PDB file of C-alpha atoms in Angstrom:
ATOM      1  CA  UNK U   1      95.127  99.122 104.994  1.00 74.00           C
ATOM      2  CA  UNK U   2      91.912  97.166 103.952  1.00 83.00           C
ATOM      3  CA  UNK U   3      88.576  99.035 105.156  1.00 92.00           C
ATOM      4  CA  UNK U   4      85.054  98.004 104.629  1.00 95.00           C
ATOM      5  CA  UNK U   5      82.502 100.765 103.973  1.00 96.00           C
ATOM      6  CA  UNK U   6      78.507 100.443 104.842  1.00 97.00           C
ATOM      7  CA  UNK U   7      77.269 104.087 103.691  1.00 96.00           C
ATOM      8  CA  UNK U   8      73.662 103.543 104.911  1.00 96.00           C
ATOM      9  CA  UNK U   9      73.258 103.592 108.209  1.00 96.00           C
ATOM     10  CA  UNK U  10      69.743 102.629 107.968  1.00 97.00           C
ATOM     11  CA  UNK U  11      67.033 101.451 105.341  1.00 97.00           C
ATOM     12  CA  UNK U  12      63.519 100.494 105.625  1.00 97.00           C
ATOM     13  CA  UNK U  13      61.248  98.118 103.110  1.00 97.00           C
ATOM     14  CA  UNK U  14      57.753  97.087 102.840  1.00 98.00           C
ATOM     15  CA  UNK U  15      57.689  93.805 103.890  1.00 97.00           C
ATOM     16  CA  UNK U  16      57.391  90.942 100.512  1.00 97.00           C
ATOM     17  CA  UNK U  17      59.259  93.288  98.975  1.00 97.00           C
ATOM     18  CA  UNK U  18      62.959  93.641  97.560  1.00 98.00           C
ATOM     19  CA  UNK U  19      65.982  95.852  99.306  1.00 98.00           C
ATOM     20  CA  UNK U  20      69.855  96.111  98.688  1.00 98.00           C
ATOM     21  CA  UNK U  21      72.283  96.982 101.127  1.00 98.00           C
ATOM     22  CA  UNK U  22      75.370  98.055  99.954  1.00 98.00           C
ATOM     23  CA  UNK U  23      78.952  97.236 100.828  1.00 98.00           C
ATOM     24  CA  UNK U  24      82.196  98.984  99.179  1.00 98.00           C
ATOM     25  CA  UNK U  25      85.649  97.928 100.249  1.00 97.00           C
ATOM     26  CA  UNK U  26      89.406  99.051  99.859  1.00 95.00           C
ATOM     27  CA  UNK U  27      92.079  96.351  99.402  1.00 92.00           C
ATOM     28  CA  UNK U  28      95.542  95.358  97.159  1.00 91.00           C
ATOM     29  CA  UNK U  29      94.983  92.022  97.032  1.00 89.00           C
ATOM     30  CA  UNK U  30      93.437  89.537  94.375  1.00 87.00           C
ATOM     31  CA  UNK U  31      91.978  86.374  96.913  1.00 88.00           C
ATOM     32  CA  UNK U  32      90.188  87.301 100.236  1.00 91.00           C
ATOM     33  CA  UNK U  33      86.610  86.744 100.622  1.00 92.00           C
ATOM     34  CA  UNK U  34      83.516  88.672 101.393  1.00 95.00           C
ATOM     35  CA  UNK U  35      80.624  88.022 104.369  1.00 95.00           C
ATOM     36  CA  UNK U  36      77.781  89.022 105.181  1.00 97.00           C
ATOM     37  CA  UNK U  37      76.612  88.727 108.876  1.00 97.00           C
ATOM     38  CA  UNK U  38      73.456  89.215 110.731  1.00 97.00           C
ATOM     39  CA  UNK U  39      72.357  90.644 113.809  1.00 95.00           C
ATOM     40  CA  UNK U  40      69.102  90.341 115.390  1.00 93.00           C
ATOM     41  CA  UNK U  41      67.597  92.096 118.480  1.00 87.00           C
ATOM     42  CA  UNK U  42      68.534  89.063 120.240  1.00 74.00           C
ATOM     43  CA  UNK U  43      72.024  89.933 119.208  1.00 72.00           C
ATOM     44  CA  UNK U  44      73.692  86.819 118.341  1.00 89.00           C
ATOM     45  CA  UNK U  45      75.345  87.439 115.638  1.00 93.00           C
ATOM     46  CA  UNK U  46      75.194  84.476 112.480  1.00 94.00           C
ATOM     47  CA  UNK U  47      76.088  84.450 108.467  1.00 94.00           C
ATOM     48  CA  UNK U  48      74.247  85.366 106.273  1.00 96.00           C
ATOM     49  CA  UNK U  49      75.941  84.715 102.695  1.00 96.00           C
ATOM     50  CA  UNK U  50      79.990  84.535 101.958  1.00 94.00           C
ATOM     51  CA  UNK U  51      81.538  85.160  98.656  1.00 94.00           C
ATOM     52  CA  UNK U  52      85.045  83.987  97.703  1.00 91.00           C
ATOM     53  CA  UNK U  53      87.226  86.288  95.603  1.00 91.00           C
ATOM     54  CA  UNK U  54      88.020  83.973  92.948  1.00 90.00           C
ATOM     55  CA  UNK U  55      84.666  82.936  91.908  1.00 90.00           C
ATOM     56  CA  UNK U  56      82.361  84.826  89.526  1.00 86.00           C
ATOM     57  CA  UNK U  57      79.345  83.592  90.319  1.00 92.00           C
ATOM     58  CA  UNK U  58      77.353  86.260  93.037  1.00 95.00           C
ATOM     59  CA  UNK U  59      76.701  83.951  95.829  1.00 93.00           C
ATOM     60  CA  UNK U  60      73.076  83.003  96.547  1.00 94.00           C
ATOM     61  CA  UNK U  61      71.460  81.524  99.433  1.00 93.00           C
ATOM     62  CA  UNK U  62      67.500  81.014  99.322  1.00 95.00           C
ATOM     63  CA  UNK U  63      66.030  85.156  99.937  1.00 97.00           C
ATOM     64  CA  UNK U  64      69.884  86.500  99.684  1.00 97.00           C
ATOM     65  CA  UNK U  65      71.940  86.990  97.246  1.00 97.00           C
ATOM     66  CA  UNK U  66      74.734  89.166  96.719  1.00 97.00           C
ATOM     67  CA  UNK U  67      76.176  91.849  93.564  1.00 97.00           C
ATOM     68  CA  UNK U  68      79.928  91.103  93.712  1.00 97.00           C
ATOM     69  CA  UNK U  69      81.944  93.302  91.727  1.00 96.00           C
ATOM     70  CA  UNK U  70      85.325  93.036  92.163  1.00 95.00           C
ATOM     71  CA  UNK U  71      86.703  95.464  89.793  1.00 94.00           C
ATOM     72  CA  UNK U  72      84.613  97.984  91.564  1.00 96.00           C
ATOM     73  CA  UNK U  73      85.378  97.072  94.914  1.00 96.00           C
ATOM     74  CA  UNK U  74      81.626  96.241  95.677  1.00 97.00           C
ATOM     75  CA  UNK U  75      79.202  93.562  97.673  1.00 97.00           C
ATOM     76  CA  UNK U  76      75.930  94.620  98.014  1.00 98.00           C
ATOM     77  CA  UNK U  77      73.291  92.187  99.548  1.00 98.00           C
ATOM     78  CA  UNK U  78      69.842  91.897  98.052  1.00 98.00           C
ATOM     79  CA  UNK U  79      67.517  90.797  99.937  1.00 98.00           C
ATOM     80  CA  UNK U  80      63.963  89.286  97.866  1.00 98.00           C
ATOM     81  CA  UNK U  81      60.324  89.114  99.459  1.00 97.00           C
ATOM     82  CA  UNK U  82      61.515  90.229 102.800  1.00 98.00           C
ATOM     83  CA  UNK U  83      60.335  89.258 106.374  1.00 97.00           C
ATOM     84  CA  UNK U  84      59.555  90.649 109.873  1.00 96.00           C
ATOM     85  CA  UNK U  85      62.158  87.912 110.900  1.00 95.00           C
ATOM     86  CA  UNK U  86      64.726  90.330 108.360  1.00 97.00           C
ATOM     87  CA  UNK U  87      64.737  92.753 110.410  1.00 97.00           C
ATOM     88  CA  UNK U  88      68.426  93.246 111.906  1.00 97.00           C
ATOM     89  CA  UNK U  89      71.773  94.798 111.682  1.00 96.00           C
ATOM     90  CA  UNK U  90      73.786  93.859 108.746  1.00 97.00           C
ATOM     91  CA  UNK U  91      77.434  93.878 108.721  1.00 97.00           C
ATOM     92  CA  UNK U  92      79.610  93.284 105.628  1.00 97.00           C
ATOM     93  CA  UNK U  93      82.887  92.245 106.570  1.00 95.00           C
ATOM     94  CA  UNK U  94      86.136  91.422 104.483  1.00 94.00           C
ATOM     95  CA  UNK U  95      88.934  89.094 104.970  1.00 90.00           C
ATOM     96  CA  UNK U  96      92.296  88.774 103.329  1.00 85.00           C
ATOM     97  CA  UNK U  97      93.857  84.918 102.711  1.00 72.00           C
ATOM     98  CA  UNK U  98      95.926  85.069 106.321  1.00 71.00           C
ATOM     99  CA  UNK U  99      94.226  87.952 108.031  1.00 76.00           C
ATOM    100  CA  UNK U 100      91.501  88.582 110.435  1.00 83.00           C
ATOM    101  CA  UNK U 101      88.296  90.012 109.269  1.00 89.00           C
ATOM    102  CA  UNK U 102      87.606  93.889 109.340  1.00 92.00           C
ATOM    103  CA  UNK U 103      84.072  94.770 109.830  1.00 94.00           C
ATOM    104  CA  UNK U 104      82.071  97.720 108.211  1.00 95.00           C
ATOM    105  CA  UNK U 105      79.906  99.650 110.686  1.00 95.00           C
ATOM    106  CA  UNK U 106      76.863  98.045 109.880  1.00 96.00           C
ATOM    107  CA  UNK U 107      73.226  99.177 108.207  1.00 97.00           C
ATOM    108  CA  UNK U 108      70.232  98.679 110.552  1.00 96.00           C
ATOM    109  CA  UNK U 109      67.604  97.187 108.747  1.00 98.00           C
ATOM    110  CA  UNK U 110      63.348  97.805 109.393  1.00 97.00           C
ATOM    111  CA  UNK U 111      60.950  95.722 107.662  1.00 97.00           C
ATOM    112  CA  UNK U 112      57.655  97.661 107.410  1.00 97.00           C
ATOM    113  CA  UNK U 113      54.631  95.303 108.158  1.00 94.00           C
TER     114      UNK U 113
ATOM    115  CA  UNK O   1      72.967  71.894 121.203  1.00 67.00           C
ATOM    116  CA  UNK O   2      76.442  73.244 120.134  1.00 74.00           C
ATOM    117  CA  UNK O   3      77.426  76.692 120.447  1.00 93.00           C
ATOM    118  CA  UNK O   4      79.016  79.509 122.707  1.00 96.00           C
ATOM    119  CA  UNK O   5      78.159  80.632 125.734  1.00 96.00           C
ATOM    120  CA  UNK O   6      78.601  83.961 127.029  1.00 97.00           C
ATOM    121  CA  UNK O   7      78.449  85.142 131.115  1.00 96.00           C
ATOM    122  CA  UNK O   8      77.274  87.336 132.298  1.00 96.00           C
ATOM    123  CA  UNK O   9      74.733  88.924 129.993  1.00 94.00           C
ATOM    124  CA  UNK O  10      74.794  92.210 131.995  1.00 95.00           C
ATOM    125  CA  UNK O  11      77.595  93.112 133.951  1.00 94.00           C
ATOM    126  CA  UNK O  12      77.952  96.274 135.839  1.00 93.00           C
ATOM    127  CA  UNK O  13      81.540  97.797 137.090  1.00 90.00           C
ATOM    128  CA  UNK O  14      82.888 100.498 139.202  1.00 90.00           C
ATOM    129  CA  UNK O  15      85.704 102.502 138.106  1.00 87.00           C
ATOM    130  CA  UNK O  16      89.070 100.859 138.653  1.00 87.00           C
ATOM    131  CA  UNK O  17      87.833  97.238 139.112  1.00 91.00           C
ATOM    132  CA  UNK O  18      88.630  94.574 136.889  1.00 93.00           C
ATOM    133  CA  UNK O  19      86.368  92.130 135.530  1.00 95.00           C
ATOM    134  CA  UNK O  20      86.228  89.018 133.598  1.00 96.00           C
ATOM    135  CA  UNK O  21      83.770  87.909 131.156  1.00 97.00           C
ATOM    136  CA  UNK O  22      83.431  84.144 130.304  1.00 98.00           C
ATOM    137  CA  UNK O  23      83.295  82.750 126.740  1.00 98.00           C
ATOM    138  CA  UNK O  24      82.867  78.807 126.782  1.00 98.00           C
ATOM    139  CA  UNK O  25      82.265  76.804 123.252  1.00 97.00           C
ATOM    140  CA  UNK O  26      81.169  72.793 122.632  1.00 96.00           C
ATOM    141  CA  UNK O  27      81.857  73.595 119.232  1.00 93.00           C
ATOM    142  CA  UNK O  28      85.288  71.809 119.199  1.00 92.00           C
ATOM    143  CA  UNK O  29      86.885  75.172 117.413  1.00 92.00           C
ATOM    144  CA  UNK O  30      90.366  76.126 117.715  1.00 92.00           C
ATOM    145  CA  UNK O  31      90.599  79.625 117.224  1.00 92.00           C
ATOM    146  CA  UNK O  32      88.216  82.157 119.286  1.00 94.00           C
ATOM    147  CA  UNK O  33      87.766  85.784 119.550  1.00 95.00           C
ATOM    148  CA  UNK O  34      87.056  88.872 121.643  1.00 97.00           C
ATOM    149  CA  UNK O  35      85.472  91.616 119.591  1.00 97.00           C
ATOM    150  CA  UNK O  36      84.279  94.822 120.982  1.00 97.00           C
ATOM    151  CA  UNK O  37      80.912  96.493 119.664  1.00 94.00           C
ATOM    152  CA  UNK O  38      80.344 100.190 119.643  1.00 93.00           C
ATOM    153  CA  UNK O  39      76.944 102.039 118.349  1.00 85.00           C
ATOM    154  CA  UNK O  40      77.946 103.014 114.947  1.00 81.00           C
ATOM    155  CA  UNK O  41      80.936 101.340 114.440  1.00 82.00           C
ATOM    156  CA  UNK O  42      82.253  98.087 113.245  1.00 85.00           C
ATOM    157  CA  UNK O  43      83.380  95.159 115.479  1.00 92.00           C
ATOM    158  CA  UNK O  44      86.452  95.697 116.450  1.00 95.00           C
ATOM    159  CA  UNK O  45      88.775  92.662 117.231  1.00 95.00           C
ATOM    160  CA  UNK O  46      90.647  92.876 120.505  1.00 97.00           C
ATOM    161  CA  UNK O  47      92.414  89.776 121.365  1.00 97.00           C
ATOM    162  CA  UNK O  48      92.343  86.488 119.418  1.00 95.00           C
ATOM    163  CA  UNK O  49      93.764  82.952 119.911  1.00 94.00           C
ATOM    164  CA  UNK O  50      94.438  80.265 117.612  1.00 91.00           C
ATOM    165  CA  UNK O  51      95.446  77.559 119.771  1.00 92.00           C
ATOM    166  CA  UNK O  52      95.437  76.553 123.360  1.00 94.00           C
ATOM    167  CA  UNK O  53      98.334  78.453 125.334  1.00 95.00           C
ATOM    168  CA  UNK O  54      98.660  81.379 122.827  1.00 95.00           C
ATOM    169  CA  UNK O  55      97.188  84.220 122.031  1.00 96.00           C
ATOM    170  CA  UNK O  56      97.309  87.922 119.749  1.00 95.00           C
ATOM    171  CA  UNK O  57      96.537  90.914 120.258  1.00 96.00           C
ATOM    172  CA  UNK O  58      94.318  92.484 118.101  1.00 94.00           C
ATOM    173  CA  UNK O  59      93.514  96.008 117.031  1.00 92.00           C
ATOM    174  CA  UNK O  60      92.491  97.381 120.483  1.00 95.00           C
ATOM    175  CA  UNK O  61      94.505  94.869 122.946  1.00 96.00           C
ATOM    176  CA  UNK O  62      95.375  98.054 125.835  1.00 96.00           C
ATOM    177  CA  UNK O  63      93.516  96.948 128.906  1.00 95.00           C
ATOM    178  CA  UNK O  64      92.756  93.773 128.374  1.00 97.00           C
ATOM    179  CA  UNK O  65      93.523  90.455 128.796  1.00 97.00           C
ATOM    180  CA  UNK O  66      93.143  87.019 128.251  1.00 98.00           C
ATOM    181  CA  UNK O  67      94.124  83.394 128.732  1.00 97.00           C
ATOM    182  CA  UNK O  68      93.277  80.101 126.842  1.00 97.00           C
ATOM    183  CA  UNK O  69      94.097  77.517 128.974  1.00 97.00           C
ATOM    184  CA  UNK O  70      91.252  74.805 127.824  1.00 97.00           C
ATOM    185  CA  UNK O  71      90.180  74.881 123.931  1.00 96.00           C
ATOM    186  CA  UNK O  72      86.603  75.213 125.332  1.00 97.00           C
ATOM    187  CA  UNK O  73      87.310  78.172 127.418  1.00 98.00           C
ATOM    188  CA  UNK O  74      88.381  81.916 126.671  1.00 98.00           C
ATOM    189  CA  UNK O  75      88.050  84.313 129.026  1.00 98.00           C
ATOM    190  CA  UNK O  76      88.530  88.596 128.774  1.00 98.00           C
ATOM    191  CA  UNK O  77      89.391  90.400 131.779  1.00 97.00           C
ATOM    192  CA  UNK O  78      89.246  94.078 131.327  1.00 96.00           C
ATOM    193  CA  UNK O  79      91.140  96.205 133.280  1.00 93.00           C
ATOM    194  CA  UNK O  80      91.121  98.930 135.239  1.00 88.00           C
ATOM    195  CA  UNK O  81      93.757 100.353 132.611  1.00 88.00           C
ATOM    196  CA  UNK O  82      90.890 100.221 129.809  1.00 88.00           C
ATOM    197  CA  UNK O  83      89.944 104.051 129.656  1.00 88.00           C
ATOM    198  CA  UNK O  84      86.565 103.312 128.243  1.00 90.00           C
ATOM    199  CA  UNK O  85      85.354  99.831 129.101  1.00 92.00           C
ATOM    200  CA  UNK O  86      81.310 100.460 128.458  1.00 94.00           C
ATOM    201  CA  UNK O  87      80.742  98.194 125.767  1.00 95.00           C
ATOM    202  CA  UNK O  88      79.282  95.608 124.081  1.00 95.00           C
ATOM    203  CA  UNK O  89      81.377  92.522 123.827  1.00 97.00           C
ATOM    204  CA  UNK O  90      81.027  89.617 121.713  1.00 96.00           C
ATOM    205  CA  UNK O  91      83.157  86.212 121.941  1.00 97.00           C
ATOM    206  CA  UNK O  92      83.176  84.534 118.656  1.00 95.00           C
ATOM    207  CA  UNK O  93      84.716  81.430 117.797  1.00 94.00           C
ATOM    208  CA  UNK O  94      85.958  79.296 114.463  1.00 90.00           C
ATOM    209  CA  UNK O  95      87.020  75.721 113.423  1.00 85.00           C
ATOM    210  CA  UNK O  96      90.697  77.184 112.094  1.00 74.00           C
ATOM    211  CA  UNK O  97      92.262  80.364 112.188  1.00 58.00           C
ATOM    212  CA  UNK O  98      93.983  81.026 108.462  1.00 54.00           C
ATOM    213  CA  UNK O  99      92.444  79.659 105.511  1.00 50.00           C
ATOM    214  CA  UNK O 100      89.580  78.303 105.890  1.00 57.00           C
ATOM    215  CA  UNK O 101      85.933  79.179 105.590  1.00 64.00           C
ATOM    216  CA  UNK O 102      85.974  82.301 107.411  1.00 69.00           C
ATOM    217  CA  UNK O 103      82.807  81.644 109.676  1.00 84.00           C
ATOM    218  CA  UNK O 104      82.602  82.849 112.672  1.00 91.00           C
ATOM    219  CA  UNK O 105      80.103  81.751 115.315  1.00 92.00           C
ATOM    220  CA  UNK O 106      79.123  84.184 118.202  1.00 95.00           C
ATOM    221  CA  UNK O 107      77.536  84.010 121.310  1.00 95.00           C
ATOM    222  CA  UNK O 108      75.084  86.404 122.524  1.00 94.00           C
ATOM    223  CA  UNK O 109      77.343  88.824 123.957  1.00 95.00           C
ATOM    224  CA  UNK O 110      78.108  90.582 126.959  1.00 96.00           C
ATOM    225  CA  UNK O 111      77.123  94.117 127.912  1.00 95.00           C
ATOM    226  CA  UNK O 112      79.446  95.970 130.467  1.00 95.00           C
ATOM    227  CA  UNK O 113      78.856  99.498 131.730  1.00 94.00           C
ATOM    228  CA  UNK O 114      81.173 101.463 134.019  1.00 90.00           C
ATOM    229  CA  UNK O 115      79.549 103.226 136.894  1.00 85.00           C
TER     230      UNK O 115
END
């Protein structure tokens, strides 16, 4: 069975500065796709960054980016010059071709002002 | 705006009551979900549905319910059969179950807690 694995349960950064959270996860098969999801205080949950299998490229969107390594079974998210607004819980989540998504267990996140 | 609504925000229940917990979306999605959110753990998905009239069990279906009888509308009873109800609970919804994107959209969740 696919799992995802979030090994720190928190981290804390300096705010401006630069932190990675890290993401490992256990699967068989060769196209599913990768997410990253936020969750504020406020609790609604939204997207963050998505990475398809397939493609090379780490996935980038504005502050966030992502280390995909698929050999290694890996998707960190890097986050650059971070914000008060950053601060959150961040779930990686994984999802085969037909299948639902399975969720890691999240890594809280506290910017430092 | 577009998005989903979740009601109520805090809900409070006696042992061996059921209640229901409404998740309505303008989003014009097909598929929606009920996920279930404990400290420390994952999201875990408890019933999903992909089209109006049906509907799948997820991971953690026992004592619970649901029906999808509009496309807007999902609702989750739990039950009194649930063991451990108290629990965050998050409706989430998507333009097409299967291949597509994969995003899901959330509302702001429900919080129950068992007297």
């Amino acid at each position: 069975a696919q799992t995802v694995t979030q090994s720190q349960p928190e981290m804390s950064v300096q705010e401006a500065e630069t932190v990675t959270l890290s993401c490992t996860y256990d699967t068989s098969e060769s196209d599913y796709y990768l997410f990253w999801y936020k969750q504020p205080p406020s609790r609604q949950m939204i997207l963050v960054i998505r990475q398809e299998a397939y493609k090379q490229q780490n996935a980038t969107e504005n502050r966030f980016s992502v280390n995909f390594q698929k050999a290694a079974k890996s998707f960190s998210l890097k986050i650059s010059d971070s914000q008060l607004g950053d601060a959150a819980m961040y779930f990686c989540a994984y999802r085969s071709a037909w299948d639902q998504l399975i969720w890691g267990a999240g890594t809280k996140l506290i910017i430092k002002p | 705006d577009g998005g989903i609504t979740q009601s109520p925000k805090y809900l409070f229940r006696k042992e061996g009551q059921n209640v229901t917990l409404s998740c309505e979306q303008n989003l014009n999605h097909d598929a929606m979900y009920w996920y279930r959110q404990d400290p420390g753990q994952g999201l875990r998905l408890i019933y999903y549905s992909q089209i109006v009239n049906d509907f799948q069990k997820g991971d953690i279906a026992e004592g619970y319910s649901v029906s999808r009888e509009k496309k807007e509308s999902f609702p989750l009873t739990v039950t009194s059969a649930q063991k451990n109800p108290t629990a965050f609970y998050l409706c989430a919804s998507s333009r097409a179950a299967g291949v597509d994107t994969g995003e899901l959209f959330f509302g702001e969740g429900s919080r129950l807690t068992v007297l």
